[in-house]
Coordinates of C-alpha atoms and ligand atoms in Angstrom, one line a residue:
M124 CA 24.9 -15.0 33.7
A125 CA 21.6 -16.3 31.3
D126 CA 18.0 -14.9 32.0
K127 CA 16.4 -18.3 31.7
Q128 CA 17.7 -21.6 33.2
A129 CA 16.6 -24.9 32.4
K130 CA 16.6 -27.6 35.2
L131 CA 17.9 -31.1 34.2
T132 CA 17.5 -34.1 36.5
V133 CA 20.1 -37.1 36.6
A134 CA 20.3 -39.9 39.2
G135 CA 18.4 -37.3 41.6
S136 CA 20.9 -34.5 41.6
E137 CA 19.4 -31.0 40.2
H138 CA 21.5 -29.1 37.7
E139 CA 20.9 -25.8 36.2
L140 CA 21.8 -24.5 32.7
P141 CA 21.6 -21.4 30.9
V142 CA 19.3 -20.8 28.1
L143 CA 20.5 -18.4 26.0
Q144 CA 18.0 -16.2 23.4
G145 CA 18.5 -15.3 19.7
S146 CA 17.2 -12.2 18.1
C147 CA 14.3 -14.6 16.8
G148 CA 13.7 -18.0 17.0
P149 CA 14.0 -20.7 19.4
D150 CA 16.0 -20.3 23.0
V151 CA 18.9 -22.7 23.2
V152 CA 19.9 -24.2 26.1
D153 CA 23.9 -23.9 26.9
I154 CA 25.0 -27.4 27.4
R155 CA 29.1 -26.4 27.3
K156 CA 29.5 -27.2 31.4
L157 CA 27.3 -30.5 30.7
Y158 CA 30.0 -32.9 30.8
G159 CA 31.9 -31.2 33.2
K160 CA 28.7 -31.6 35.9
T161 CA 27.2 -34.6 34.8
G162 CA 29.7 -36.6 33.4
M163 CA 27.6 -36.9 30.1
F164 CA 27.1 -36.1 27.1
T165 CA 24.5 -35.2 24.5
Y166 CA 23.1 -37.8 22.0
D167 CA 21.9 -36.1 18.4
P168 CA 23.7 -37.4 15.6
G169 CA 21.8 -35.2 12.9
Y170 CA 21.8 -32.4 14.7
K171 CA 17.8 -32.3 15.0
A172 CA 17.6 -30.2 17.9
T173 CA 21.4 -28.7 18.1
A174 CA 22.6 -25.1 17.9
S175 CA 25.7 -25.5 16.8
C176 CA 26.6 -21.6 16.8
E177 CA 25.9 -18.2 17.2
S178 CA 25.4 -16.6 13.3
A179 CA 23.8 -13.1 12.6
L180 CA 24.0 -14.2 8.9
T181 CA 20.6 -16.4 8.2
Y182 CA 17.0 -16.8 10.1
I183 CA 15.1 -19.3 8.7
D184 CA 11.7 -20.3 10.5
G185 CA 10.5 -23.3 9.4
E186 CA 7.3 -24.0 10.4
E187 CA 6.4 -20.2 8.7
G188 CA 8.7 -20.8 5.5
V189 CA 10.1 -17.3 6.2
L190 CA 14.1 -17.3 5.1
L191 CA 15.5 -14.2 6.3
H192 CA 19.8 -12.9 5.6
R193 CA 21.0 -10.6 7.7
G194 CA 17.1 -9.4 8.3
Y195 CA 15.6 -8.7 5.0
P196 CA 13.2 -11.6 3.7
I197 CA 14.9 -13.8 0.6
G198 CA 11.4 -12.6 -1.6
Q199 CA 12.1 -9.0 -1.1
L200 CA 16.0 -9.8 -1.9
A201 CA 15.5 -11.8 -5.0
E202 CA 12.9 -9.8 -6.6
N203 CA 15.0 -5.7 -6.1
S204 CA 18.4 -6.9 -5.2
S205 CA 21.6 -8.4 -7.4
F206 CA 23.8 -11.2 -6.3
M207 CA 26.5 -8.6 -5.7
E208 CA 24.0 -6.8 -3.5
V209 CA 23.5 -9.5 -1.5
A210 CA 27.1 -11.2 -1.2
Y211 CA 28.2 -7.7 0.0
L212 CA 24.9 -7.8 2.1
L213 CA 25.8 -11.2 3.7
L214 CA 29.6 -10.7 4.6
N215 CA 29.8 -6.9 5.6
G216 CA 25.8 -7.4 7.4
E217 CA 24.6 -4.0 5.7
L218 CA 23.1 -3.3 1.9
P219 CA 25.8 -1.5 0.3
K220 CA 25.4 2.0 -0.4
S221 CA 25.9 2.3 -4.5
D222 CA 29.5 3.3 -3.7
E223 CA 30.0 0.3 -2.1
L224 CA 28.4 -1.8 -4.5
D225 CA 30.2 -0.1 -7.0
T226 CA 34.0 -1.1 -5.5
F227 CA 32.9 -4.2 -4.0
T228 CA 32.0 -5.4 -7.8
H229 CA 34.8 -3.8 -8.9
T230 CA 37.3 -6.1 -6.7
I231 CA 35.3 -8.9 -7.1
T232 CA 35.7 -8.5 -10.6
R233 CA 39.2 -7.6 -10.7
H234 CA 39.8 -11.3 -9.1
T235 CA 38.0 -13.4 -12.1
M236 CA 41.0 -14.6 -13.6
L237 CA 42.9 -18.2 -12.9
H238 CA 46.7 -18.4 -11.9
E239 CA 47.5 -20.2 -15.7
Q240 CA 49.1 -23.0 -14.3
L241 CA 45.9 -23.9 -12.7
I242 CA 44.2 -24.7 -16.4
Q243 CA 47.1 -27.7 -16.7
F244 CA 44.6 -29.2 -13.6
Y245 CA 41.6 -29.8 -16.0
R246 CA 43.3 -31.5 -18.4
G247 CA 44.2 -34.5 -16.2
F248 CA 40.7 -35.3 -15.5
R249 CA 39.1 -37.4 -17.8
R250 CA 36.6 -35.9 -20.1
D251 CA 33.2 -37.3 -18.8
A252 CA 34.6 -36.2 -15.1
H253 CA 31.1 -34.7 -13.2
P254 CA 32.1 -30.9 -12.7
M255 CA 31.5 -31.1 -8.9
A256 CA 34.9 -33.6 -8.7
I257 CA 36.4 -31.0 -11.0
M258 CA 35.7 -28.4 -8.3
C259 CA 36.7 -30.1 -5.4
G260 CA 40.0 -30.3 -6.7
V261 CA 40.6 -27.1 -8.2
V262 CA 39.1 -25.2 -5.5
G263 CA 41.2 -27.3 -2.5
A264 CA 44.3 -26.5 -5.3
L265 CA 43.8 -22.6 -5.1
S266 CA 45.4 -22.7 -2.0
A267 CA 48.5 -24.0 -3.6
F268 CA 48.6 -20.9 -5.7
Y269 CA 47.2 -17.7 -3.5
H270 CA 49.7 -18.6 -0.6
D271 CA 49.1 -14.5 -0.4
S272 CA 46.2 -14.8 1.0
T273 CA 46.2 -17.5 3.3
D274 CA 47.4 -16.1 6.8
I275 CA 43.7 -16.6 8.4
S276 CA 44.5 -14.5 11.5
D277 CA 44.7 -11.5 9.1
P278 CA 41.2 -9.8 8.5
E279 CA 42.7 -8.8 5.1
H280 CA 43.9 -11.9 4.2
R281 CA 40.4 -13.1 5.3
K282 CA 39.1 -10.5 2.8
I283 CA 41.1 -11.2 0.3
S284 CA 40.8 -14.9 -0.3
S285 CA 36.7 -14.8 0.2
H286 CA 36.7 -12.0 -2.7
R287 CA 38.9 -14.3 -4.7
L288 CA 37.0 -17.5 -3.5
I289 CA 33.6 -15.6 -4.8
A290 CA 35.2 -14.4 -7.9
K291 CA 37.0 -17.2 -9.6
M292 CA 34.3 -19.7 -8.7
P293 CA 32.4 -18.7 -12.5
T294 CA 35.5 -19.0 -14.1
I295 CA 36.0 -22.4 -12.5
A296 CA 32.5 -23.6 -13.2
A297 CA 32.5 -22.7 -16.2
M298 CA 36.0 -24.5 -17.5
A299 CA 34.8 -27.4 -16.1
F300 CA 32.1 -27.2 -18.6
K301 CA 34.1 -26.4 -21.4
Y302 CA 36.0 -29.3 -20.9
S303 CA 33.6 -31.3 -20.7
V304 CA 32.3 -30.5 -24.1
G305 CA 35.8 -29.9 -25.9
Q306 CA 35.6 -26.7 -26.2
P307 CA 38.2 -24.6 -25.4
F308 CA 38.2 -22.1 -22.2
L309 CA 36.8 -18.4 -22.6
Y310 CA 38.8 -16.0 -20.5
P311 CA 36.6 -13.6 -17.9
D312 CA 35.4 -10.7 -19.9
N313 CA 35.6 -8.2 -17.0
S314 CA 33.0 -5.5 -19.2
L315 CA 29.8 -7.7 -18.0
S316 CA 28.4 -8.8 -14.6
Y317 CA 29.0 -11.2 -12.8
T318 CA 26.3 -13.5 -13.9
A319 CA 26.8 -12.4 -17.5
N320 CA 29.8 -13.4 -17.5
F321 CA 29.3 -16.5 -16.0
L322 CA 27.3 -17.1 -18.9
R323 CA 29.0 -15.9 -21.3
M324 CA 32.2 -18.1 -20.1
T325 CA 29.9 -21.3 -20.2
F326 CA 28.2 -20.6 -23.5
G327 CA 30.1 -18.1 -25.5
V328 CA 32.7 -19.6 -28.1
P329 CA 35.9 -17.6 -28.6
A330 CA 34.9 -17.5 -33.1
E331 CA 32.0 -15.8 -32.4
S332 CA 30.5 -12.9 -30.1
Y333 CA 27.8 -13.6 -27.3
E334 CA 25.3 -12.3 -26.4
V335 CA 23.5 -12.1 -23.3
H336 CA 19.7 -12.5 -22.8
P337 CA 18.7 -10.2 -20.2
A338 CA 16.0 -11.9 -18.8
V339 CA 18.7 -15.1 -18.8
E340 CA 21.2 -13.0 -16.8
R341 CA 18.4 -12.1 -14.4
A342 CA 16.7 -15.5 -13.9
L343 CA 20.7 -16.9 -13.3
D344 CA 21.5 -13.8 -11.0
R345 CA 17.9 -14.5 -9.3
I346 CA 19.1 -18.5 -8.8
F347 CA 22.1 -17.0 -7.4
I348 CA 20.6 -15.0 -4.3
L349 CA 18.3 -18.1 -3.5
H350 CA 21.4 -20.4 -2.9
A351 CA 23.8 -17.3 -1.7
D352 CA 23.3 -18.7 2.2
H353 CA 21.0 -20.7 3.9
E354 CA 21.8 -21.2 7.8
Q355 CA 23.8 -24.1 9.4
N356 CA 23.0 -26.6 6.6
A357 CA 24.8 -29.9 6.3
S358 CA 27.8 -27.9 3.6
T359 CA 28.3 -24.9 5.5
S360 CA 29.0 -27.0 9.0
T361 CA 31.5 -29.1 6.7
V362 CA 32.9 -25.6 5.7
R363 CA 33.2 -24.6 9.6
L364 CA 34.0 -27.7 10.9
A365 CA 37.1 -27.7 8.5
G366 CA 37.8 -24.3 9.3
S367 CA 37.6 -24.6 13.2
S368 CA 40.8 -26.6 12.5
G369 CA 42.7 -23.1 11.2
A370 CA 42.7 -24.6 8.0
N371 CA 42.8 -22.6 4.5
P372 CA 39.9 -20.7 3.4
F373 CA 40.2 -22.9 -0.2
A374 CA 40.6 -26.2 1.5
C375 CA 37.8 -25.3 3.6
I376 CA 35.3 -24.1 0.6
A377 CA 36.8 -27.3 -0.9
A378 CA 35.5 -29.7 1.6
G379 CA 32.0 -27.6 1.4
I380 CA 32.0 -28.9 -2.1
A381 CA 32.5 -32.1 -1.4
C382 CA 29.1 -31.9 0.7
L383 CA 27.1 -30.6 -1.0
W384 CA 27.3 -32.9 -4.1
G385 CA 25.4 -35.4 -2.0
P386 CA 22.0 -36.2 -3.4
A387 CA 20.3 -34.8 -0.2
H388 CA 21.7 -32.1 -0.7
G389 CA 23.3 -29.6 -3.3
G390 CA 22.8 -32.4 -5.9
A391 CA 19.2 -32.8 -5.3
N392 CA 18.6 -30.6 -8.1
E393 CA 20.0 -32.2 -10.9
A394 CA 18.2 -35.7 -9.0
A395 CA 14.9 -33.8 -9.1
L396 CA 14.9 -32.9 -12.9
N397 CA 16.1 -36.1 -14.2
M398 CA 13.2 -37.9 -11.7
L399 CA 11.0 -35.2 -13.8
R400 CA 12.2 -36.7 -17.2
E401 CA 11.9 -40.0 -15.6
I402 CA 8.3 -39.5 -14.8
G403 CA 8.1 -38.0 -18.3
T404 CA 4.0 -37.3 -18.3
P405 CA 1.3 -36.3 -15.8
D406 CA -0.3 -39.7 -16.1
R407 CA 2.9 -41.5 -14.5
I408 CA 2.4 -39.3 -11.7
P409 CA 0.6 -41.5 -9.4
H410 CA 2.7 -44.2 -9.4
Y411 CA 5.5 -42.1 -8.4
I412 CA 3.8 -41.0 -5.5
E413 CA 3.0 -44.1 -5.0
R414 CA 6.8 -45.7 -4.5
A415 CA 7.6 -42.3 -2.4
K416 CA 5.6 -43.4 -0.1
D417 CA 6.1 -47.2 0.2
K418 CA 8.7 -48.1 3.0
N419 CA 10.1 -51.0 1.3
D420 CA 10.8 -48.5 -2.0
P421 CA 14.0 -46.0 -1.4
F422 CA 12.7 -44.2 -3.8
R423 CA 11.8 -40.1 -2.4
L424 CA 10.4 -37.2 -4.5
M425 CA 13.7 -35.3 -4.7
G426 CA 13.1 -31.4 -4.4
F427 CA 10.6 -32.6 -1.9
G428 CA 11.2 -32.7 1.8
H429 CA 13.6 -30.3 4.4
R430 CA 15.0 -30.6 7.3
V431 CA 14.1 -27.5 8.5
Y432 CA 11.0 -25.8 6.9
K433 CA 7.6 -27.9 7.0
N434 CA 6.2 -25.1 4.8
Y435 CA 6.5 -23.8 1.3
D436 CA 10.3 -23.3 0.6
P437 CA 10.1 -19.6 0.5
R438 CA 13.1 -20.4 -2.5
A439 CA 10.4 -22.8 -4.2
A440 CA 7.9 -20.1 -4.8
V441 CA 10.5 -18.2 -6.3
M442 CA 11.8 -20.5 -8.5
Q443 CA 8.1 -21.3 -9.5
K444 CA 7.6 -17.7 -10.7
T445 CA 10.9 -18.1 -12.7
V446 CA 10.4 -20.5 -14.7
R447 CA 7.3 -19.2 -16.6
E448 CA 9.7 -16.0 -17.1
V449 CA 12.4 -17.6 -18.9
F450 CA 9.6 -19.6 -20.9
D451 CA 8.5 -16.6 -22.0
A452 CA 11.8 -15.2 -22.7
L453 CA 13.0 -17.6 -24.2
N454 CA 9.9 -18.6 -25.9
V455 CA 10.3 -21.8 -24.8
T456 CA 8.8 -24.4 -23.4
D457 CA 9.5 -28.2 -21.2
P458 CA 7.1 -30.7 -21.2
V459 CA 8.6 -31.2 -17.6
F460 CA 7.5 -28.4 -16.3
E461 CA 4.1 -29.7 -16.8
V462 CA 5.2 -32.9 -14.7
A463 CA 6.3 -30.9 -11.7
L464 CA 3.3 -28.9 -11.3
Q465 CA 1.2 -31.5 -11.6
L466 CA 3.0 -34.0 -9.0
E467 CA 3.4 -31.0 -6.6
E468 CA -0.5 -30.2 -6.5
M469 CA -0.8 -34.0 -6.3
A470 CA 1.4 -34.5 -3.6
L471 CA 0.3 -31.6 -1.6
Q472 CA -3.5 -33.3 -1.7
D473 CA -1.5 -36.4 -0.2
D474 CA -2.3 -37.5 3.2
Y475 CA 1.2 -39.0 3.6
F476 CA 3.3 -35.6 2.4
A477 CA 0.4 -33.4 4.0
E478 CA 1.1 -35.1 7.7
K479 CA 4.9 -35.1 7.2
K480 CA 4.4 -32.1 6.2
L481 CA 6.8 -32.2 2.7
F482 CA 6.3 -29.3 0.5
P483 CA 8.6 -28.3 -3.0
N484 CA 12.1 -27.4 -1.5
V485 CA 14.3 -24.8 -3.9
D486 CA 15.7 -28.1 -6.0
F487 CA 12.4 -28.6 -7.3
Y488 CA 12.0 -25.9 -10.2
S489 CA 15.5 -24.8 -10.6
G490 CA 16.2 -27.6 -12.4
V491 CA 13.5 -26.9 -14.8
I492 CA 15.1 -23.4 -16.0
L493 CA 18.7 -24.0 -15.6
S494 CA 17.8 -26.7 -18.3
A495 CA 15.7 -24.1 -20.2
I496 CA 18.8 -21.7 -20.6
G497 CA 21.1 -24.4 -21.7
F498 CA 22.9 -26.1 -18.5
P499 CA 23.3 -30.1 -18.6
T500 CA 22.0 -31.6 -15.6
T501 CA 25.4 -32.6 -14.4
M502 CA 25.8 -28.4 -13.7
F503 CA 23.1 -27.4 -11.7
T504 CA 25.1 -28.4 -8.5
A505 CA 28.4 -27.1 -9.4
L506 CA 25.8 -23.8 -9.9
F507 CA 24.6 -24.2 -6.3
A508 CA 28.4 -24.1 -4.8
L509 CA 29.0 -20.8 -6.9
A510 CA 26.4 -19.0 -5.6
R511 CA 26.8 -20.8 -2.0
T512 CA 30.6 -20.3 -1.9
V513 CA 29.3 -16.0 -0.9
G514 CA 27.4 -18.2 2.5
W515 CA 30.2 -20.5 2.5
V516 CA 33.0 -17.4 3.3
A517 CA 31.1 -15.4 5.2
Q518 CA 29.7 -18.5 7.8
W519 CA 34.2 -19.0 7.9
N520 CA 34.5 -15.0 8.8
E521 CA 31.8 -14.8 11.2
M522 CA 33.5 -18.0 12.8
I523 CA 37.1 -17.2 12.4
S524 CA 36.2 -13.5 13.6
D525 CA 34.5 -14.6 17.0
P526 CA 37.7 -14.5 19.6
G527 CA 35.8 -16.9 21.6
Q528 CA 36.3 -19.8 18.6
V529 CA 37.7 -23.3 19.6
I530 CA 38.1 -26.0 17.3
G531 CA 34.7 -28.5 16.4
R532 CA 34.8 -31.8 18.1
P533 CA 32.2 -33.4 18.9
R534 CA 32.0 -36.6 21.1
Q535 CA 29.7 -40.2 21.0
L536 CA 28.3 -42.6 22.0
Y537 CA 30.3 -45.5 22.0
V538 CA 28.9 -48.9 21.7
G539 CA 32.3 -50.6 20.3
P540 CA 33.9 -53.7 22.5
T541 CA 34.9 -53.3 25.9
E542 CA 38.8 -53.4 26.3
R543 CA 40.4 -57.5 25.8
D544 CA 43.6 -58.8 25.4
Y545 CA 45.0 -59.2 21.9
L546 CA 45.3 -62.4 20.3
P547 CA 48.2 -64.1 18.7
L548 CA 47.1 -65.2 15.2
D549 CA 47.2 -69.0 16.1
K550 CA 44.6 -68.5 19.2
R551 CA 42.1 -66.6 17.5
Ligands
CMC848 N1 9.9 -38.4 0.1 C1 9.0 -39.4 0.7 N2 9.5 -39.4 1.7 C2 10.1 -38.6 2.4 C3 10.8 -37.2 1.5 C4 10.7 -37.2 0.2 N3 10.9 -36.8 -0.9 N4 11.3 -36.9 2.3 C5 11.2 -37.3 4.4 N5 10.2 -38.1 3.4 C6 10.0 -39.1 4.9 C7 10.8 -39.7 5.2 O1 10.8 -41.3 4.6 C8 10.5 -39.9 6.7 O2 9.3 -40.5 6.7 P1 8.9 -41.8 8.1 O3 9.0 -40.5 9.4 O4 8.0 -42.8 7.7 O5 10.2 -42.7 8.4 C9 9.7 -38.9 7.1 O6 9.6 -37.7 5.4 C10 10.9 -37.5 7.4 O7 11.9 -37.8 6.8 P2 13.5 -37.6 7.2 O8 14.3 -37.8 6.3 O9 13.7 -37.9 8.5 O10 13.8 -35.9 7.4 P3 15.0 -35.1 7.3 O11 15.0 -33.8 7.9 O12 16.4 -35.8 7.7 O13 15.2 -35.1 5.7 C11 15.2 -34.5 3.5 C12 15.1 -33.9 4.7 C13 15.5 -33.4 2.5 C14 17.5 -34.9 3.3 C15 14.6 -35.7 2.9 O14 13.5 -34.8 3.2 C16 15.3 -35.5 1.1 O15 15.7 -36.7 1.8 N6 14.3 -34.8 0.4 C17 15.0 -35.0 -0.7 C18 16.4 -35.0 -1.5 C19 16.1 -33.3 -1.8 O16 15.1 -32.4 -2.2 N7 16.9 -32.4 -0.7 C20 17.0 -31.0 -0.9 C21 17.1 -30.7 0.1 S1 16.6 -28.4 0.0 C22 18.4 -28.5 -0.4 C23 19.5 -28.7 0.2 O17 19.2 -28.2 1.3 O18 20.6 -28.8 -0.5

């Protein structure tokens, strides 16, 4: 019995609904019995006020701009930890001790290779295929190669497939890039860290040794941390919904990748850098701000606004700082960074953005860094998918481990024709 109850009055009858309390964040009205009691559904198409599940992984306070993973603030994790540590934390609930981290890292490292036959898949794609198209296909195809870890009722299988997915994503993403530029695939090098290995597989060539720049490795590792998980966002909810039917984890993560691809979600980092390049110089910013405010113009400031954050996205703050670090380390600069800084400043002073509480999100600055490192824009969302795989598998595991888990099956408000009789062709 919940401590609090909500009362709903429908056609003069009063119904009590339990109110559930989390460890932080808003209480939720438990409407599971609403249909049985009242014959009515609730209506919330974009899930703007709907908690779709119970989760102990990530907490966001959008009004305050707070993001916690298992209680730890994202700023502290980005500053002090590594992506492998955050992956362990999200999967297991606690930060690893030194030996636990070593074992986990060793395990992930030993799963980085792809089944050799999977390499044939790449050759079936056009050279100009978007890396996300390749990722959707190849990750989904993993289920055909790793039958020994697809019994989702077995916790050990779930663990192995989670490790495989986390370990193989850098190899899959790097090979998508290599294929697009016509260079040979590089096998993983297990002597390198997770992130350094990915950099080498992406930018190295078999003809010479590749030196990983420590500042670039650190910056990319931090970008992975910033993207590791983000509560019940669209792609994570997609993974959960796909997984709720009992589908295997490789198929579920492929579904997540498909959802992430869209420009309103993971595709925004690619769109944001394209937008900054199109703006080109600070004097053109006011024109684009006016366009973003114009209701008759579909243009939006990409990398701006968020469904949950009504304050500065804490990840954007770390990203902005990381841009400077990468520029200093590589001794480069990019005029789009100045455009981004001035665009942010002008937008934040504008009443339209202030009233609607639109702030830079994680994607606003990430493209500037990734571009400085050498990634083409088409790879940006693939990098997001690589990092978010940790969150996806952690959320999927959390869902499957819940003894009360049921298939996700929303209802609808039907507005189509009511029942009518079939008319033969000559009578229509
Ligand atoms: N530029 C201009 N106006 C905007 C923007 C923007 N980027 N974002 C929202 N608005 C306006 C929107 O027109 C609407 O105005 P009105 O109330 O007058 O109709 C109001 O703000 C609320 O917008 P919404 O679309 O109803 O809000 P939402 O919560 O459904 O959308 C969003 C959130 C992220 C899809 C949206 O802000 C957006 O399209 N941003 C640009 C794309 C982007 O950067 N996406 C990355 C999100 S963070 C990373 C991730 O999740 O993957």
